[in-house]
mmCIF file of C-alpha atoms in Angstrom:
data_model
loop_
_atom_site.group_PDB
_atom_site.id
_atom_site.type_symbol
_atom_site.label_atom_id
_atom_site.label_comp_id
_atom_site.label_asym_id
_atom_site.label_seq_id
_atom_site.Cartn_x
_atom_site.Cartn_y
_atom_site.Cartn_z
ATOM 1 C CA MET B 65 -79.936 172.420 52.572
ATOM 2 C CA GLY B 66 -79.153 174.611 49.721
ATOM 3 C CA MET B 67 -76.639 173.048 47.030
ATOM 4 C CA THR B 68 -76.587 169.224 47.295
ATOM 5 C CA MET B 69 -74.679 166.766 44.737
ATOM 6 C CA LEU B 70 -75.826 166.767 41.351
ATOM 7 C CA SER B 71 -77.135 164.022 39.406
ATOM 8 C CA ASN B 72 -76.075 163.466 35.285
ATOM 9 C CA ILE B 73 -78.904 165.558 34.051
ATOM 10 C CA GLU B 74 -78.155 168.381 36.753
ATOM 11 C CA THR B 75 -74.654 168.465 35.659
ATOM 12 C CA LEU B 76 -75.331 168.939 32.337
ATOM 13 C CA ALA B 77 -77.621 171.852 33.406
ATOM 14 C CA VAL B 78 -74.936 173.353 35.460
ATOM 15 C CA LEU B 79 -72.302 173.031 32.524
ATOM 16 C CA GLY B 80 -74.630 173.839 29.701
ATOM 17 C CA GLY B 81 -76.182 176.829 31.509
ATOM 18 C CA GLY B 82 -72.671 178.040 32.534
ATOM 19 C CA ILE B 83 -71.075 177.688 29.140
ATOM 20 C CA ALA B 84 -73.956 179.398 27.513
ATOM 21 C CA GLY B 85 -73.447 182.401 29.958
ATOM 22 C CA CYS B 86 -69.649 182.477 29.777
ATOM 23 C CA TYR B 87 -70.195 182.618 25.637
ATOM 24 C CA LEU B 88 -72.479 185.416 26.070
ATOM 25 C CA LEU B 89 -70.247 187.229 28.480
ATOM 26 C CA ALA B 90 -67.275 186.998 26.072
ATOM 27 C CA ALA B 91 -69.271 188.114 23.279
ATOM 28 C CA PHE B 92 -70.549 190.858 25.148
ATOM 29 C CA GLY B 93 -66.963 191.725 27.081
ATOM 30 C CA TRP B 94 -65.371 191.963 23.912
ATOM 31 C CA SER B 95 -67.809 194.238 22.420
ATOM 32 C CA ILE B 96 -67.531 196.677 25.202
ATOM 33 C CA ALA B 97 -63.700 196.077 25.197
ATOM 34 C CA PHE B 98 -63.678 196.466 21.059
ATOM 35 C CA PRO B 99 -66.799 198.549 19.725
ATOM 36 C CA GLU B 100 -65.522 198.842 16.365
ATOM 37 C CA ARG B 101 -65.014 194.652 16.211
ATOM 38 C CA ARG B 102 -67.916 194.258 18.077
ATOM 39 C CA ILE B 103 -70.107 190.478 17.911
ATOM 40 C CA TRP B 104 -73.244 192.075 19.791
ATOM 41 C CA PRO B 105 -74.993 193.810 18.287
ATOM 42 C CA PRO B 106 -74.006 191.825 15.024
ATOM 43 C CA LYS B 107 -72.631 194.196 12.036
ATOM 44 C CA LYS B 108 -75.487 191.983 10.112
ATOM 45 C CA ALA B 109 -77.823 189.786 11.700
ATOM 46 C CA THR B 110 -77.715 186.916 10.082
ATOM 47 C CA THR B 111 -79.787 183.825 11.197
ATOM 48 C CA GLY B 112 -76.836 181.767 12.308
ATOM 49 C CA ILE B 113 -75.908 184.860 14.775
ATOM 50 C CA LYS B 114 -79.459 185.053 16.009
ATOM 51 C CA LEU B 115 -79.476 181.331 16.551
ATOM 52 C CA ARG B 116 -76.481 181.353 18.464
ATOM 53 C CA VAL B 117 -77.410 184.215 20.329
ATOM 54 C CA TRP B 118 -81.022 182.828 21.098
ATOM 55 C CA LEU B 119 -79.871 179.361 21.958
ATOM 56 C CA ALA B 120 -77.511 180.212 24.796
ATOM 57 C CA THR B 121 -79.987 182.756 26.148
ATOM 58 C CA ILE B 122 -82.514 179.908 26.078
ATOM 59 C CA SER B 123 -79.766 177.701 27.329
ATOM 60 C CA ILE B 124 -79.514 179.577 30.830
ATOM 61 C CA PHE B 125 -83.370 179.650 31.228
ATOM 62 C CA ALA B 126 -83.434 176.222 30.498
ATOM 63 C CA ALA B 127 -80.863 175.166 32.777
ATOM 64 C CA THR B 128 -82.499 177.027 35.636
ATOM 65 C CA LEU B 129 -85.760 175.612 34.892
ATOM 66 C CA VAL B 130 -84.156 171.963 35.363
ATOM 67 C CA LEU B 131 -82.032 172.733 38.224
ATOM 68 C CA GLY B 132 -85.090 174.261 39.766
ATOM 69 C CA ILE B 133 -87.287 171.391 39.270
ATOM 70 C CA ALA B 134 -84.211 168.632 40.365
ATOM 71 C CA ASN B 135 -83.765 170.466 43.581
ATOM 72 C CA TRP B 136 -87.267 171.626 44.662
ATOM 73 C CA ASN B 137 -87.072 173.617 47.489
ATOM 74 C CA SER B 138 -83.696 172.712 48.834
ATOM 75 C CA PHE B 139 -83.441 176.042 50.775
ATOM 76 C CA ASP B 140 -86.707 174.665 52.197
ATOM 77 C CA TRP B 141 -88.408 178.196 52.246
ATOM 78 C CA PRO B 142 -92.262 178.519 53.230
ATOM 79 C CA ALA B 143 -94.796 177.645 50.514
ATOM 80 C CA PHE B 144 -96.232 181.480 51.261
ATOM 81 C CA VAL B 145 -92.737 182.906 50.245
ATOM 82 C CA ARG B 146 -91.986 180.728 47.168
ATOM 83 C CA TRP B 147 -95.697 180.610 45.727
ATOM 84 C CA GLY B 148 -96.350 184.643 46.955
ATOM 85 C CA ILE B 149 -93.477 186.088 45.367
ATOM 86 C CA GLY B 150 -91.999 183.698 42.415
ATOM 87 C CA PRO B 151 -95.235 183.393 40.106
ATOM 88 C CA THR B 152 -95.973 187.220 40.498
ATOM 89 C CA LEU B 153 -92.466 187.973 39.333
ATOM 90 C CA MET B 154 -92.421 185.528 36.523
ATOM 91 C CA ILE B 155 -95.909 186.470 35.270
ATOM 92 C CA ALA B 156 -95.183 190.251 35.563
ATOM 93 C CA GLY B 157 -91.556 189.643 33.616
ATOM 94 C CA ASN B 158 -93.429 187.717 30.843
ATOM 95 C CA VAL B 159 -95.934 190.594 30.451
ATOM 96 C CA VAL B 160 -93.435 193.048 30.217
ATOM 97 C CA VAL B 161 -90.888 191.051 27.824
ATOM 98 C CA TRP B 162 -93.520 190.292 25.438
ATOM 99 C CA MET B 163 -94.880 194.102 25.609
ATOM 100 C CA GLY B 164 -91.224 194.866 24.748
ATOM 101 C CA VAL B 165 -90.866 192.290 21.697
ATOM 102 C CA ARG B 166 -94.418 193.762 20.472
ATOM 103 C CA LYS B 167 -93.368 197.460 20.694
ATOM 104 C CA ILE B 168 -89.921 196.912 18.817
ATOM 105 C CA GLY B 169 -90.330 193.433 17.129
ATOM 106 C CA PHE B 170 -88.693 190.428 17.321
ATOM 107 C CA GLY B 171 -85.993 191.237 14.747
ATOM 108 C CA ALA B 172 -84.906 194.118 17.018
ATOM 109 C CA THR B 173 -84.609 191.986 19.949
ATOM 110 C CA SER B 174 -82.285 189.770 17.508
ATOM 111 C CA GLY B 175 -79.763 192.572 16.873
ATOM 112 C CA GLU B 176 -81.616 194.093 13.205
ATOM 113 C CA VAL B 177 -81.875 197.805 12.793
ATOM 114 C CA ALA B 178 -85.073 199.266 13.219
ATOM 115 C CA GLU B 179 -86.774 202.173 14.703
ATOM 116 C CA LEU B 180 -85.741 203.570 18.105
ATOM 117 C CA LYS B 181 -88.186 203.422 20.608
ATOM 118 C CA ALA B 182 -88.373 206.104 23.382
ATOM 119 C CA ASP B 183 -92.446 205.674 24.135
ATOM 120 C CA GLY B 184 -94.477 202.903 26.014
ATOM 121 C CA LEU B 185 -92.261 200.839 28.745
ATOM 122 C CA TYR B 186 -89.170 202.478 26.748
ATOM 123 C CA ARG B 187 -90.010 205.885 28.517
ATOM 124 C CA TYR B 188 -89.153 204.308 32.065
ATOM 125 C CA SER B 189 -86.097 201.884 31.064
ATOM 126 C CA ARG B 190 -83.764 201.538 28.247
ATOM 127 C CA ASN B 191 -83.857 197.957 28.770
ATOM 128 C CA PRO B 192 -87.119 196.735 29.739
ATOM 129 C CA GLN B 193 -86.784 193.468 28.130
ATOM 130 C CA TYR B 194 -83.454 192.862 29.968
ATOM 131 C CA VAL B 195 -84.920 193.828 33.185
ATOM 132 C CA ALA B 196 -88.061 191.803 33.181
ATOM 133 C CA ASP B 197 -86.058 188.712 31.635
ATOM 134 C CA MET B 198 -83.638 189.149 35.199
ATOM 135 C CA VAL B 199 -87.305 189.217 36.925
ATOM 136 C CA ILE B 200 -88.197 186.086 35.468
ATOM 137 C CA LEU B 201 -84.921 184.342 36.478
ATOM 138 C CA VAL B 202 -85.354 186.105 40.227
ATOM 139 C CA GLY B 203 -88.879 184.613 40.113
ATOM 140 C CA TRP B 204 -88.223 181.099 39.177
ATOM 141 C CA ALA B 205 -85.115 180.962 41.716
ATOM 142 C CA VAL B 206 -87.704 182.228 44.559
ATOM 143 C CA LEU B 207 -90.396 179.702 43.707
ATOM 144 C CA SER B 208 -87.970 177.015 43.038
ATOM 145 C CA ALA B 209 -85.946 177.796 45.911
ATOM 146 C CA SER B 210 -82.960 176.063 44.504
ATOM 147 C CA GLY B 211 -79.356 176.584 45.306
ATOM 148 C CA TRP B 212 -78.592 175.361 41.885
ATOM 149 C CA ALA B 213 -81.194 177.293 40.236
ATOM 150 C CA ALA B 214 -80.311 180.373 42.068
ATOM 151 C CA PHE B 215 -76.744 180.107 40.994
ATOM 152 C CA ILE B 216 -77.304 179.860 37.485
ATOM 153 C CA ALA B 217 -80.183 182.327 37.707
ATOM 154 C CA ALA B 218 -77.673 184.712 39.418
ATOM 155 C CA PHE B 219 -75.194 184.262 36.442
ATOM 156 C CA GLY B 220 -78.287 184.839 33.901
ATOM 157 C CA VAL B 221 -78.737 188.281 35.317
ATOM 158 C CA LEU B 222 -75.099 189.307 34.965
ATOM 159 C CA VAL B 223 -75.125 187.964 31.458
ATOM 160 C CA LEU B 224 -78.713 190.369 30.869
ATOM 161 C CA ALA B 225 -77.119 193.186 32.865
ATOM 162 C CA ALA B 226 -73.971 193.047 30.956
ATOM 163 C CA ALA B 227 -75.783 193.198 27.280
ATOM 164 C CA PRO B 228 -76.637 196.716 27.389
ATOM 165 C CA PHE B 229 -73.348 197.841 27.559
ATOM 166 C CA ALA B 230 -72.140 196.342 24.396
ATOM 167 C CA GLU B 231 -75.210 197.628 22.632
ATOM 168 C CA GLU B 232 -74.888 201.197 23.468
ATOM 169 C CA PRO B 233 -72.156 202.040 21.321
ATOM 170 C CA TRP B 234 -74.180 200.595 18.644
ATOM 171 C CA LEU B 235 -77.030 202.566 19.585
ATOM 172 C CA GLU B 236 -75.317 205.470 19.321
ATOM 173 C CA ASP B 237 -73.570 205.249 16.053
ATOM 174 C CA THR B 238 -76.765 204.008 14.746
ATOM 175 C CA TYR B 239 -79.203 206.777 16.155
ATOM 176 C CA GLY B 240 -76.784 209.505 17.164
ATOM 177 C CA ALA B 241 -78.491 212.754 18.463
ATOM 178 C CA ASP B 242 -81.431 211.029 18.963
ATOM 179 C CA PHE B 243 -80.210 208.029 21.042
ATOM 180 C CA ARG B 244 -78.034 210.543 23.300
ATOM 181 C CA THR B 245 -81.121 212.560 23.893
ATOM 182 C CA TYR B 246 -82.932 209.512 25.226
ATOM 183 C CA LYS B 247 -80.121 208.020 27.095
ATOM 184 C CA ALA B 248 -79.724 211.449 28.890
ATOM 185 C CA LYS B 249 -83.649 211.077 29.870
ATOM 186 C CA VAL B 250 -84.269 207.587 30.441
ATOM 187 C CA ARG B 251 -82.389 204.979 32.699
ATOM 188 C CA ARG B 252 -80.611 202.416 31.533
ATOM 189 C CA TYR B 253 -82.132 199.769 33.714
ATOM 190 C CA LEU B 254 -85.143 201.367 36.329
#
């Protein structure tokens, strides 16, 4: 129960999600340690950089999806728990993510400079999209009740939780006192 032997596709999903997560954690870690030589957010948001970041992020979500389907309910959780909690979290997370994209624009979610937003969802959390992405991953892990999906989802949550630490020095440099005031008033996550 929980974690079982993996098929070839499941092994690829674990490796793909794991490599993508390691890539992003390394980029964020480098950017946190060396903000003047940061990788994320990029100094110039080229198509190649955006593609690499989005591909890695999508790989984590795709791996979680594949593993959840392949190991469906390996935890043997009751349907009312899985179906009561999982879809609720996934729907709520998607609503918040897409409201955030609508508010700041797709470019800003891909590392481009945009106007600092401190209203709407951003008055409650400095990172509502990251929080919502975490909620989506947790929702799928609950719905699928899969040990391997939960493992990659937890890794994805770690990656998403690290991203703001890489972004905050850049936000402070870019927006100065406005960001510092905003940072003092609004929490990083919730």
